[in-house]
Coordinates of C-alpha atoms in Angstrom, one line a residue:
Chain A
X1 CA -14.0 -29.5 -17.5
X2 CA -10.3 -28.5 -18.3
X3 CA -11.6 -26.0 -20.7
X4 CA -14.2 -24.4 -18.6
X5 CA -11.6 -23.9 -16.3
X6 CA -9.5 -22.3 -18.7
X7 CA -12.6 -19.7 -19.9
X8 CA -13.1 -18.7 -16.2
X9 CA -9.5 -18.1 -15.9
X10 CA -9.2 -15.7 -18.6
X11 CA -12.1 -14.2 -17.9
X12 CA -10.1 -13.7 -14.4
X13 CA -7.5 -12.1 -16.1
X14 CA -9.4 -9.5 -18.0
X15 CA -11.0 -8.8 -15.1
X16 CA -7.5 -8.3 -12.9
X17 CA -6.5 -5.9 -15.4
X18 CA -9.5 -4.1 -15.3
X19 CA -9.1 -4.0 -11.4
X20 CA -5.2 -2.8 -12.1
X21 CA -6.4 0.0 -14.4
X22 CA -8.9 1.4 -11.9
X23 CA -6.6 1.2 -9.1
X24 CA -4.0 3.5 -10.5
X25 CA -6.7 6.1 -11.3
X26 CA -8.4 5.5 -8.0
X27 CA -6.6 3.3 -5.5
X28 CA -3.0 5.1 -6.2
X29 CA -4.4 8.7 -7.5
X30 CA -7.7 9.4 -6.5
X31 CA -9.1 9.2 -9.1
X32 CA -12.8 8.5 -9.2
X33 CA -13.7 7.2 -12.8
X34 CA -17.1 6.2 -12.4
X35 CA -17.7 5.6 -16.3
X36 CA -14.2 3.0 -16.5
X37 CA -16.6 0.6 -18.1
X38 CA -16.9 2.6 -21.2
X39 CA -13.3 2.7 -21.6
X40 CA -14.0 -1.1 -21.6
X41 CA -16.6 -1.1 -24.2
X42 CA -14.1 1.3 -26.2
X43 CA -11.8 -1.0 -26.2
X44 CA -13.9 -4.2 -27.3
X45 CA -15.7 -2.2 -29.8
X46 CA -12.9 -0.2 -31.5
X47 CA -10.8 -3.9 -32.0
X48 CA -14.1 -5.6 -32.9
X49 CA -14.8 -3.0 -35.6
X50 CA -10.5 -2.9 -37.0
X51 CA -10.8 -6.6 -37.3
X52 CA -14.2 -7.1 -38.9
X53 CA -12.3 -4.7 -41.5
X54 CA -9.4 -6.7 -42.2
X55 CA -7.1 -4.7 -39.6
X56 CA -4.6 -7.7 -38.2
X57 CA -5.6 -8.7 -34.4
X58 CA -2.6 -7.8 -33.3
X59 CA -2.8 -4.2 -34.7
X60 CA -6.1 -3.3 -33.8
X61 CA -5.5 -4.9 -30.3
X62 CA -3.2 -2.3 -30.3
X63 CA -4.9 0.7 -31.9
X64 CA -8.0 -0.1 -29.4
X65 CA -5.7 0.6 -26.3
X66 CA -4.4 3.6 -27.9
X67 CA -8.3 4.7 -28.6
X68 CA -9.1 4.3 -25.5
X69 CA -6.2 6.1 -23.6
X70 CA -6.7 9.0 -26.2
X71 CA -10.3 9.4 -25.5
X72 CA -9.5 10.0 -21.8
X73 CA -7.2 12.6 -22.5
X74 CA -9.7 15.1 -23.4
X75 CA -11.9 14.3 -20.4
X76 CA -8.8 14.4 -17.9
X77 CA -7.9 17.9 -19.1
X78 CA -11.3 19.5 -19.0
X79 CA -12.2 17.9 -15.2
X80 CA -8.7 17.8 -13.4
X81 CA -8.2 21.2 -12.4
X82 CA -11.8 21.7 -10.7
X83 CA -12.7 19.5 -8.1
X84 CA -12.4 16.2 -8.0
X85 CA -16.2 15.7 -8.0
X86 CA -16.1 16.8 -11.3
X87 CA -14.2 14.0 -12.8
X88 CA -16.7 11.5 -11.3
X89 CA -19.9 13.3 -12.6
X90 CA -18.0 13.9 -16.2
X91 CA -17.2 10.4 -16.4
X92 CA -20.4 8.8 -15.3
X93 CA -22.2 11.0 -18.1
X94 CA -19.7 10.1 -20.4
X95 CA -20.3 6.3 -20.1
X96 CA -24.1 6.7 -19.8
X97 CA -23.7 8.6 -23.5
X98 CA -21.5 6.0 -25.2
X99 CA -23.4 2.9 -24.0
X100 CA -26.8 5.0 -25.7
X101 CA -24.4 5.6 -28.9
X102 CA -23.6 2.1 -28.9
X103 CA -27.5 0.8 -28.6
X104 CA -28.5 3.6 -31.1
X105 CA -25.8 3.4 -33.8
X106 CA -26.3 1.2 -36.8
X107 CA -22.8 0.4 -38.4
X108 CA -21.9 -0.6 -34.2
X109 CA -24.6 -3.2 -34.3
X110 CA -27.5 -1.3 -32.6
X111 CA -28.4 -3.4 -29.6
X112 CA -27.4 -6.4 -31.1
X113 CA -24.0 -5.7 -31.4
X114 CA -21.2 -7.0 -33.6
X115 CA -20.6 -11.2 -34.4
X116 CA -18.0 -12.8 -35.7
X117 CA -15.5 -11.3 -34.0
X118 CA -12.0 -13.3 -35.1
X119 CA -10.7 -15.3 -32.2
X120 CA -7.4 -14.9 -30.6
X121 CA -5.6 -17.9 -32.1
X122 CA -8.5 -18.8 -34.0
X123 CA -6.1 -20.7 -37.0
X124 CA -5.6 -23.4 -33.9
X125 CA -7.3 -26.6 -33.4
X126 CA -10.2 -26.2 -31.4
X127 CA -8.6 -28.3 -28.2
X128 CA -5.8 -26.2 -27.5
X129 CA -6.6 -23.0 -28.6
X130 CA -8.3 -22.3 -25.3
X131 CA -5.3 -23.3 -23.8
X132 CA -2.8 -21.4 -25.5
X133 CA -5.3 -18.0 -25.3
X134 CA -5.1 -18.9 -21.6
X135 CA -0.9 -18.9 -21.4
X136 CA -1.4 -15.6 -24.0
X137 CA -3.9 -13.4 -21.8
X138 CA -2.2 -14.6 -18.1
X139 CA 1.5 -13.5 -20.1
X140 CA 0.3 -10.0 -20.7
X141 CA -1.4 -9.7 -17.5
X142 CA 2.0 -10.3 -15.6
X143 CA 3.2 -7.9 -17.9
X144 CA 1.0 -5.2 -16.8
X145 CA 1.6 -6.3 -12.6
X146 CA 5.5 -6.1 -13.5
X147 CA 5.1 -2.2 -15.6
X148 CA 2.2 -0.9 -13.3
X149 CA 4.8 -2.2 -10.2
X150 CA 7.5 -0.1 -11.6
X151 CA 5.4 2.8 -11.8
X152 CA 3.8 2.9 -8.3
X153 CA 7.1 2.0 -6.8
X154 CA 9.0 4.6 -8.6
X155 CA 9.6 8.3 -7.6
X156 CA 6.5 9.4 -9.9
X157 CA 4.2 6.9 -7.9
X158 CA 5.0 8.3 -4.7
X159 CA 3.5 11.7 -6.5
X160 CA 1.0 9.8 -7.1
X161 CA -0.4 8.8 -4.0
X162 CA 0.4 12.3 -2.4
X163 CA -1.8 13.4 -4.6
X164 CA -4.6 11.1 -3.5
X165 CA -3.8 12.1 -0.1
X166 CA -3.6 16.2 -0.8
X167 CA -3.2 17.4 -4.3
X168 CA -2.9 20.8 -2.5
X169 CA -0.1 20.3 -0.4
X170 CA 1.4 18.4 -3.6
X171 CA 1.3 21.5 -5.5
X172 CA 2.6 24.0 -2.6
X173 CA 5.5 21.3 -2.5
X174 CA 6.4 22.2 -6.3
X175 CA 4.4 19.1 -8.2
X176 CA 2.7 20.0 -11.4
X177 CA -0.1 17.6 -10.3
X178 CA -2.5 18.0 -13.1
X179 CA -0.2 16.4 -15.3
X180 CA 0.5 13.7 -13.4
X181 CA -3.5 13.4 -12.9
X182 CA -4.2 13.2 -16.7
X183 CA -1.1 10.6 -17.1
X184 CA -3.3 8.1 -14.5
X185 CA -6.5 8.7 -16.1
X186 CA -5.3 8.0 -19.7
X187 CA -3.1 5.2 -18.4
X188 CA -6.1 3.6 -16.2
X189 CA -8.3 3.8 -19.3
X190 CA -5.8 2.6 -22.1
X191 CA -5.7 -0.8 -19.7
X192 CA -9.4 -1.0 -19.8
X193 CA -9.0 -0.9 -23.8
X194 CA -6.6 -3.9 -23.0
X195 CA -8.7 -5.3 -21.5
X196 CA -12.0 -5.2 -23.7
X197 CA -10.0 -6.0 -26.9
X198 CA -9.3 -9.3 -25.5
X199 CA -12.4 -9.8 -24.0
X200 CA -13.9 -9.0 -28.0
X201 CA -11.5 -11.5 -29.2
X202 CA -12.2 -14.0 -26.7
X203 CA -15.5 -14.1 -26.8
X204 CA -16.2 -12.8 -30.3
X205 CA -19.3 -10.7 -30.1
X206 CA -19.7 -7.3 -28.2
X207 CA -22.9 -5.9 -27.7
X208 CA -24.0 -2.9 -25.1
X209 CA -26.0 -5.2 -22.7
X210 CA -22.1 -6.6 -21.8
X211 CA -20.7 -2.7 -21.0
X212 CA -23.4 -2.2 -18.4
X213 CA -22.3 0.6 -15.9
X214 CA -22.6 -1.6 -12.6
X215 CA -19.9 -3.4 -13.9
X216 CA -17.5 -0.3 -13.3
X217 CA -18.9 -0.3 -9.1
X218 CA -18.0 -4.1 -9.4
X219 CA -14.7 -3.4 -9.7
X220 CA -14.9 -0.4 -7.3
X221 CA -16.0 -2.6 -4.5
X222 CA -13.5 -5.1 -5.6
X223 CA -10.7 -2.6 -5.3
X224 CA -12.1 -1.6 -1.8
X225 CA -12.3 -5.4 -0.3
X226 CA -9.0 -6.5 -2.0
X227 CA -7.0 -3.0 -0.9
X228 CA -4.6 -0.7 -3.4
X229 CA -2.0 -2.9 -3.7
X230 CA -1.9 -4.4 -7.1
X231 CA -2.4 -7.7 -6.0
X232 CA -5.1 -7.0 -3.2
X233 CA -7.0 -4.8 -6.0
X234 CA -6.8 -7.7 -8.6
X235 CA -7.4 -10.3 -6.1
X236 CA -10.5 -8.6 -4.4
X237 CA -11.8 -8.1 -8.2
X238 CA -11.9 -11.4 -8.8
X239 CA -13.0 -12.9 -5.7
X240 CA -15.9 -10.4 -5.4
X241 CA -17.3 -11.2 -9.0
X242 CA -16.4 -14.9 -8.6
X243 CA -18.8 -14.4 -5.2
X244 CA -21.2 -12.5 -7.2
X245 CA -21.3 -15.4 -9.6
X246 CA -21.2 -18.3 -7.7
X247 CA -24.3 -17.6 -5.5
X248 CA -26.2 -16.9 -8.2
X249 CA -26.6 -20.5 -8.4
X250 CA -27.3 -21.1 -5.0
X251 CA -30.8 -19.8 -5.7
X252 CA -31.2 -23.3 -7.9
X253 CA -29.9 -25.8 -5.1
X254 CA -33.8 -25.2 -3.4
X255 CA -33.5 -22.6 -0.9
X256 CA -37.3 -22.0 0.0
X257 CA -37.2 -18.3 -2.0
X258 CA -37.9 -16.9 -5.2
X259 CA -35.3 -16.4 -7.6
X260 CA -36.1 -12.9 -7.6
X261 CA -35.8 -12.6 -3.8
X262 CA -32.7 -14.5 -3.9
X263 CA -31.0 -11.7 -5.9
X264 CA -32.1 -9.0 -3.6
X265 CA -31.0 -11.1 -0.3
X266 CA -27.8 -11.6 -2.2
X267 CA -27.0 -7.7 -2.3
X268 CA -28.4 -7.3 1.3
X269 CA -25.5 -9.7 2.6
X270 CA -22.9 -8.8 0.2
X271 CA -23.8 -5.1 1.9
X272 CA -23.0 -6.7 5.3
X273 CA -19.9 -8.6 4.7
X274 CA -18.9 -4.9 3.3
X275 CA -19.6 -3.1 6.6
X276 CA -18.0 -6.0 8.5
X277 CA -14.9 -5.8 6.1
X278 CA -14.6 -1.9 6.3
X279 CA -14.9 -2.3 10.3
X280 CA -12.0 -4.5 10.5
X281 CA -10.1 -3.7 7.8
X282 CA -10.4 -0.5 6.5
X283 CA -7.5 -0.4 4.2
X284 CA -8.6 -4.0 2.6
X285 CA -7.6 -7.3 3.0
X286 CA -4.1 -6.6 1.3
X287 CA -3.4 -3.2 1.3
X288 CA -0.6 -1.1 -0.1
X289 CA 3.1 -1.4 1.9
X290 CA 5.3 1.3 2.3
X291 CA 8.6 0.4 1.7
X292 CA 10.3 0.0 5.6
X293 CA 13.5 2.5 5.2
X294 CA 15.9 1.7 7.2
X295 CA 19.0 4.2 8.1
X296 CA 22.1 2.9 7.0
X297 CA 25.1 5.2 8.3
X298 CA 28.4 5.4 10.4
X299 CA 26.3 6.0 13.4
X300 CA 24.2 2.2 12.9
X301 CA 27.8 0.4 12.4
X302 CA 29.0 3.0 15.8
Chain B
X1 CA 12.8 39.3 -0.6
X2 CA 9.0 39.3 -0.6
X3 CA 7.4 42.5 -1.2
X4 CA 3.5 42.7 -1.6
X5 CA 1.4 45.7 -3.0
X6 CA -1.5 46.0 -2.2
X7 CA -2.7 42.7 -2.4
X8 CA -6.8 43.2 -2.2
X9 CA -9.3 40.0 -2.5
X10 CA -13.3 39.2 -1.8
X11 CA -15.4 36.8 -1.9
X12 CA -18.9 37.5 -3.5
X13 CA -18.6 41.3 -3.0
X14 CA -16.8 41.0 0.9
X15 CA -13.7 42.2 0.9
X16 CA -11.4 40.2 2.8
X17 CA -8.3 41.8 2.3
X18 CA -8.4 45.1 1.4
X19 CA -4.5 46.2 -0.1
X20 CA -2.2 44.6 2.3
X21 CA 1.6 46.1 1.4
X22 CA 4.1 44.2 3.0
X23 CA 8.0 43.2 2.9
X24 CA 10.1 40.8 3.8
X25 CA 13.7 40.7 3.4
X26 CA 16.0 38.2 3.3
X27 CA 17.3 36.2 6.6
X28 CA 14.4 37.9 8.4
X29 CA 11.8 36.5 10.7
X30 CA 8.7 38.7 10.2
X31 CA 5.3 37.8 12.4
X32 CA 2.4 38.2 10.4
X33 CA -0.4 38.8 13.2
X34 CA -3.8 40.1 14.3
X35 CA -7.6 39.0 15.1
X36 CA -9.4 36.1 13.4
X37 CA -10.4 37.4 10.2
X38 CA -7.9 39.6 9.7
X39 CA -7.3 38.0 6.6
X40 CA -4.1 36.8 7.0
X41 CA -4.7 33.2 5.6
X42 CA -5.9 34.5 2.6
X43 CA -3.1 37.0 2.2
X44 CA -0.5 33.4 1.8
X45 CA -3.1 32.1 -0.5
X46 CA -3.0 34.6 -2.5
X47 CA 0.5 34.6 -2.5
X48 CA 0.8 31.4 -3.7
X49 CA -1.6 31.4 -6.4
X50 CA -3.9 29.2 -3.9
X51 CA -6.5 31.3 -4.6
X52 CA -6.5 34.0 -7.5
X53 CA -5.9 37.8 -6.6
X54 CA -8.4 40.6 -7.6
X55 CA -5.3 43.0 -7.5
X56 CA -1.7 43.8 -6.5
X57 CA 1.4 42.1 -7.2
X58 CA 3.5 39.9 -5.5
X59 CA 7.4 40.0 -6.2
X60 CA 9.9 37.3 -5.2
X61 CA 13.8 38.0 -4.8
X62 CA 13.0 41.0 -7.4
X63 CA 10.8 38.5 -10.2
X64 CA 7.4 39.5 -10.7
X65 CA 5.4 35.8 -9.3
X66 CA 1.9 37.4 -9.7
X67 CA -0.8 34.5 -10.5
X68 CA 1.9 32.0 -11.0
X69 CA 1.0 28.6 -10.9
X70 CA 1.4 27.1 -7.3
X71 CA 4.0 25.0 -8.1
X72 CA 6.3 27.2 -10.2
X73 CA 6.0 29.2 -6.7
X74 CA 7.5 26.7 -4.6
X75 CA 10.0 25.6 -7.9
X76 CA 10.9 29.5 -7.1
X77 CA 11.6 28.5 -3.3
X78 CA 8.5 29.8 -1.7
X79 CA 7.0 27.4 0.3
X80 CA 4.3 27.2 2.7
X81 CA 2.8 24.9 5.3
X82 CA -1.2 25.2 6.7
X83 CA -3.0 26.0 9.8
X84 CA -4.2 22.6 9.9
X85 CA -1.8 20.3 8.1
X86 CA -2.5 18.7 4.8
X87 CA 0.2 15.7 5.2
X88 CA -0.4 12.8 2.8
X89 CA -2.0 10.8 5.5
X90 CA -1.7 7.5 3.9
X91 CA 2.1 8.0 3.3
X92 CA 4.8 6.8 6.0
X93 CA 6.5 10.0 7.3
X94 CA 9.6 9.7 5.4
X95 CA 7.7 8.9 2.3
X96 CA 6.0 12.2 2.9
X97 CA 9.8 14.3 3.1
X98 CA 11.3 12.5 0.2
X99 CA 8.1 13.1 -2.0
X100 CA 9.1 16.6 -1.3
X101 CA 12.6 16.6 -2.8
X102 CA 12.8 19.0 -5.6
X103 CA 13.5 18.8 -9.3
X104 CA 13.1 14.8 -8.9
X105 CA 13.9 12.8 -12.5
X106 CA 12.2 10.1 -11.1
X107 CA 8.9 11.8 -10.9
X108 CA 9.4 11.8 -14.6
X109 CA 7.4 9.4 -16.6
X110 CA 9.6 8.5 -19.0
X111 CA 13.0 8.8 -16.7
X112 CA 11.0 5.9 -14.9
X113 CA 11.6 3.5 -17.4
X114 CA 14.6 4.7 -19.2
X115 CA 17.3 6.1 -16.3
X116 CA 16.2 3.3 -13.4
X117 CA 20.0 3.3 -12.5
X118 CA 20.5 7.4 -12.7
X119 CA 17.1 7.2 -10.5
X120 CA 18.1 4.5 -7.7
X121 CA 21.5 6.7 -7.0
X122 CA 19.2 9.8 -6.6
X123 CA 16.6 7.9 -4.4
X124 CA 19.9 7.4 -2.3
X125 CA 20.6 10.9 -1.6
X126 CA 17.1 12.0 -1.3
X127 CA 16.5 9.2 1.6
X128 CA 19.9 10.2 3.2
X129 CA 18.4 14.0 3.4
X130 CA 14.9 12.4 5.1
X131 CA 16.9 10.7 7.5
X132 CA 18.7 14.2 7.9
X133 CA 15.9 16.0 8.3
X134 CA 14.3 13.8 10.5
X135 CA 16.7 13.6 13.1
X136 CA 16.6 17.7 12.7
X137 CA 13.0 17.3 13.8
X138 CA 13.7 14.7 16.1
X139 CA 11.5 12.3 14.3
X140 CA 13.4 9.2 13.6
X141 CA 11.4 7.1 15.4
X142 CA 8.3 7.1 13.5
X143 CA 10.0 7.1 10.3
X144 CA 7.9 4.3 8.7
X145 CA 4.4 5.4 10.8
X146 CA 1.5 6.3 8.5
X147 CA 1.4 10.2 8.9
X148 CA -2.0 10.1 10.0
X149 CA -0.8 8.2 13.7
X150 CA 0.8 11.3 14.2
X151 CA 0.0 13.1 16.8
X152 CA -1.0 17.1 16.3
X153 CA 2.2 18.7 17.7
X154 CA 4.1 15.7 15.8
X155 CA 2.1 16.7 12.6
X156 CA 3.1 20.2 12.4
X157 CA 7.0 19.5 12.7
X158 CA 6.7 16.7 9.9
X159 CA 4.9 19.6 8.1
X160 CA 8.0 21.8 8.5
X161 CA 10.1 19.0 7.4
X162 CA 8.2 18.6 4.5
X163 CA 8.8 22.5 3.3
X164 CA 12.1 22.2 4.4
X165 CA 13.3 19.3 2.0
X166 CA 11.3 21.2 -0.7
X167 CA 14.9 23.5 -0.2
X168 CA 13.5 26.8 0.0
X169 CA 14.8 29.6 0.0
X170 CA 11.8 30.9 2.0
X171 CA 9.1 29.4 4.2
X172 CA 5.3 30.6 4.9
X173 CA 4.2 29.2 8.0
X174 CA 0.7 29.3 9.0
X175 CA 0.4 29.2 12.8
X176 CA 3.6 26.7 13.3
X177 CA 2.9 26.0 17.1
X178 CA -1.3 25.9 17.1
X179 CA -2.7 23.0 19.0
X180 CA 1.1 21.8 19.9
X181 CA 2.0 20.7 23.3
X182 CA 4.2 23.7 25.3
X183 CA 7.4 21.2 25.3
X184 CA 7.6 21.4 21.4
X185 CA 6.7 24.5 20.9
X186 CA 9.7 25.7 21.6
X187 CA 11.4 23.2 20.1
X188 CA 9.9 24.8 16.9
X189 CA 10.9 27.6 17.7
X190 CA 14.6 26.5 18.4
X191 CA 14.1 24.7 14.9
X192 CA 13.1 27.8 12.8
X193 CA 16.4 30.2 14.3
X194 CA 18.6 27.2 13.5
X195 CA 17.2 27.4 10.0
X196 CA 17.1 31.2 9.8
X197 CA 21.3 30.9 10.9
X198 CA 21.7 28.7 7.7
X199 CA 20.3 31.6 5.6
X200 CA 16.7 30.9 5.2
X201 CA 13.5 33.6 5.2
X202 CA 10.3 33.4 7.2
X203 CA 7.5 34.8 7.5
X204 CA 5.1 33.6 10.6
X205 CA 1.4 33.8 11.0
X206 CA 0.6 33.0 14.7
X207 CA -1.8 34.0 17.5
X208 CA 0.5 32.4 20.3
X209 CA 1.9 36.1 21.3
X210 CA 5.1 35.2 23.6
X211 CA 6.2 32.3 20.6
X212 CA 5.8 35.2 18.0
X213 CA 7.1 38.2 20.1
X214 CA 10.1 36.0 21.0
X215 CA 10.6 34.9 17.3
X216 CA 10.3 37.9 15.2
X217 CA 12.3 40.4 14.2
X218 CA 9.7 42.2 13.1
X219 CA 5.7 41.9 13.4
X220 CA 3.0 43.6 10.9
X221 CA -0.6 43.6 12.3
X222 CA -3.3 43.1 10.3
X223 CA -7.2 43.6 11.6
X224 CA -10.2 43.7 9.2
X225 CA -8.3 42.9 5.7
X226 CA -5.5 45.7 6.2
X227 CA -2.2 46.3 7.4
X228 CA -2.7 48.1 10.9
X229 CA 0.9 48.6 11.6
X230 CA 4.2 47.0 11.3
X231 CA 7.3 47.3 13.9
X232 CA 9.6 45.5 16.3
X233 CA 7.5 43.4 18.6
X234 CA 7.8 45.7 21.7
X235 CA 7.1 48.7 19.6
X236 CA 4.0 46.3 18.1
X237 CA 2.9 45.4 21.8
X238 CA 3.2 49.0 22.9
X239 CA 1.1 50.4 20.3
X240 CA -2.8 51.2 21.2
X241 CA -3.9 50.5 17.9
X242 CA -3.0 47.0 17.7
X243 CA -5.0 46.6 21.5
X244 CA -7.9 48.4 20.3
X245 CA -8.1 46.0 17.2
X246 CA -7.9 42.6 18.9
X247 CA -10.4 43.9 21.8
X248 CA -12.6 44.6 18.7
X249 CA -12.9 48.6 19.3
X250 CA -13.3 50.2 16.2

């Protein structure tokens, strides 16, 4: 049991800092990434193929974020001057032509992907290494809440979201905001290479079918039902795909319906609970706070 | 200040504005009117690289600022507001001034993580002039509302206040007092003299005549993507021209 409970755990993590990635390029930019997964599957595949090589975990851990925050630079500069429509059609063709690339290239694995991946910790013994990858993976995703934090709280988040809000009036206020665009984008997508190069590691094989582009409006909705703040966004992840999950096996405790109805009754409430959710709550059940400034001068001591 | 040569732009082979000359100079408070369509939007988007120019030039305190980038504009100290306000809705209202401050090392990425002290002291100053400005405006109040409770008169003035901690040396503002409540309006008004008395440049698009005869020093009219005439305002309201162009005779 204690180990199951570790694996869904870290699988929670990964997913939170997949949900912390998209909500800086959306949630806190505007950003609509609608191919984030492939960034993912960049990431899981690029440390997957270092290591296979010989390249040290560690190293290519490292090299896959870098891969995958390079590959968005490119994309960010060609899209983020037009309209921000064309980001999101840009991005969903880009993810559509790396998961065919992946199915269709031979030295990736083809559709069956790559095995053998080398586990994090995999010199431990085999009853406390899920343990210790637990501790590992939950370390570096506090990491990433404290750094992401310090960005959206500093000056050059506040840019940020008022470019979210009007990258127009942003630039008529003297903000270069293309920069500041392509800066979310490749650092959104550099955590999603985080992200799949411990999920490669954890779970040791990568093939396409895992990359599949609903997983990107997973976290999406996540993002909307949890709200922008970081916590809210990683939160509302987790408890949407844990929901997802769990009542997939609600079709085996004998509800009088097909398994295949089951799914599609599933998505019909899950649709519901959203349009209840976006009625109350619009901004999400945790939502990002603006610092309360209050004035502190002669005339509040007077 | 500003001077403008015939600025000239379409749209798909429609001309909307059709070599507009035009000058401001500094410490004035010039009216920019005339009919809808007139182009007179256009003529501060093309100023400020909002949209790109077909022709003319555009010169700021003597520099050449044609097809600059729309932020180096407002770097320069041009700065406009719009005709319906583009606040950052889902920013508190101070938020919105002090994301305004200029020059800001904190809206550097790597100043972020590497001058954190340097970048608290200037966070410091830049609230102290929010809290300035909002009590200029008359705001304090709804300091730490969500811009989009505002209401419309409210939105405009936070829209000023947003320009103004940009420290310009010289503000575009598209019809300051439309859709605001009589009270405030000349409260704006009161607001943009102060600020011309502390050396600052305007130029005014507005349709609300007795705001904008009141206000200006001088008017230019525009009708059908020209400049019809410029003048003092009475010599503006006397002349049959100007009449003729906003009853829509030929």
């Amino acid at each position: 049991m204690a180990p199951y409970l570790a694996s869904l755990l870290l699988f929670g993590g990964i997913y939170a800092m997949l949900a912390l990635g998209l909500n800086l390029q959306w949630g806190h930019t505007g950003l609509v990434n609608l191919g984030f997964v492939a960034f993912f599957a960049l990431g899981a595949y690029s440390a997957a193929l270092l290591t296979l090589n010989g390249v040290p975990l560690l190293v290519a851990a490292v090299i896959a974020v870098v891969i995958a925050g390079l590959v968005a630079y490119p994309l960010g500069r060609l899209t983020l001057r037009l309209q921000d429509d064309y980001l999101a059609i840009v991005t969903f063709g880009f993810a559509e032509v790396v998961r065919i690339l992946l199915l269709n290239t031979r030295w990736v694995g083809g559709a069956d992907g790559l095995t053998g991946i080398p586990q994090l910790f995999g010199p431990l013994a085999a009853d406390v290494r899920p343990f210790i990858q637990l501790g590992a993976v939950l370390m570096v995703v506090a990491l990433v809440l404290v750094l992401a934090r310090r960005l959206t709280e500093s000056p050059y988040g506040r840019v940020l979201r008022a470019i979210r809000d009007s990258a127009e009036a942003a630039r008529s206020l003297g903000k270069e905001t293309e920069g500041y665009k392509v800066v979310a984008l490749v650092l959104g997508s550099a955590l999603a290479g985080l992200a799949g190069a411990i999920y490669a590691h954890y779970i040791g094989y990568v093939s396409p079918d895992q990359f599949d582009p609903s997983l990107t409006f997973l976290i999406f909705t996540g993002i909307v039902i949890g709200g922008s703040s970081h916590w809210g966004a990683a939160v509302g992840t987790l408890v949407f795909i844990a929901a997802m999950e769990a009542t997939r096996f609600l079709g085996d405790v004998g509800l009088p319906i097909s398994q295949s109805d089951f799914a599609q009754l599933r998505l019909l409430v899950i649709g519901l609970l959203l349009i209840v959710l976006m009625q109350r709550k619009r901004e999400g059940l945790w939502p990002y706070r603006h610092r309360e400034r209050v004035r502190v001068t002669r005339d509040a001591a007077a | 200040m500003l001077r403008l040569e015939a600025l000239a732009k379409s749209f798909g082979g429609f001309a909307v504005v059709k070599g507009c000359d035009l000058e401001v100079r500094e410490g004035e408070i010039v009216g920019l009117i005339g009919p809808n369509g007139a182009g007179k939007t256009t003529v501060f988007n093309l100023i400020t690289s909002a949209l790109p120019l077909d022709a003319g030039r555009v010169w700021f305190d003597d520099r050449d600022i044609t097809g600059f980038p729309t932020h180096r504009i407002a770097q320069a100290g041009l700065v406009r507001t719009f005709q319906v306000p583009r606040l950052f809705e889902r920013l508190s209202v101070i938020e919105n001034l002090m994301v305004a401050g200029p020059n800001q090392r904190g809206e550097r990425f790597w100043s972020v993580w590497l001058r954190p002290g340097e970048i608290a002291r200037e966070e410091k100053r830049n609230e102290e002039q929010a809290w300035e400005t909002l009590r200029f405006l008359g705001m304090e109040r709804v300091a730490n509302d969500l811009a989009a409770t505002l209401s419309g008169g409210q939105k405009k003035l936070l829209e000023l206040g947003r320009a103004l901690m940009a420290r310009p040396r010289m503000l575009l503002l598209d019809e300051p007092v439309a859709g605001v409540a009589p009270r405030l309006i000349d409260e704006i008004a009161d607001r943009i003299r102060v600020l011309r008395g502390r050396g600052l440049t305007f130029l005014v698009i507005e349709h609300k005549m007795d705001f904008i005869m009141a206000l200006s020093d001088r008017l230019y009219v525009m009708a059908d993507g020209r400049v019809l005439t410029e003048g003092r305002p009475e010599e503006v309201q006397a002349d049959q021209r100007v009449l003729d162009a906003y009853l829509g005779v030929a």
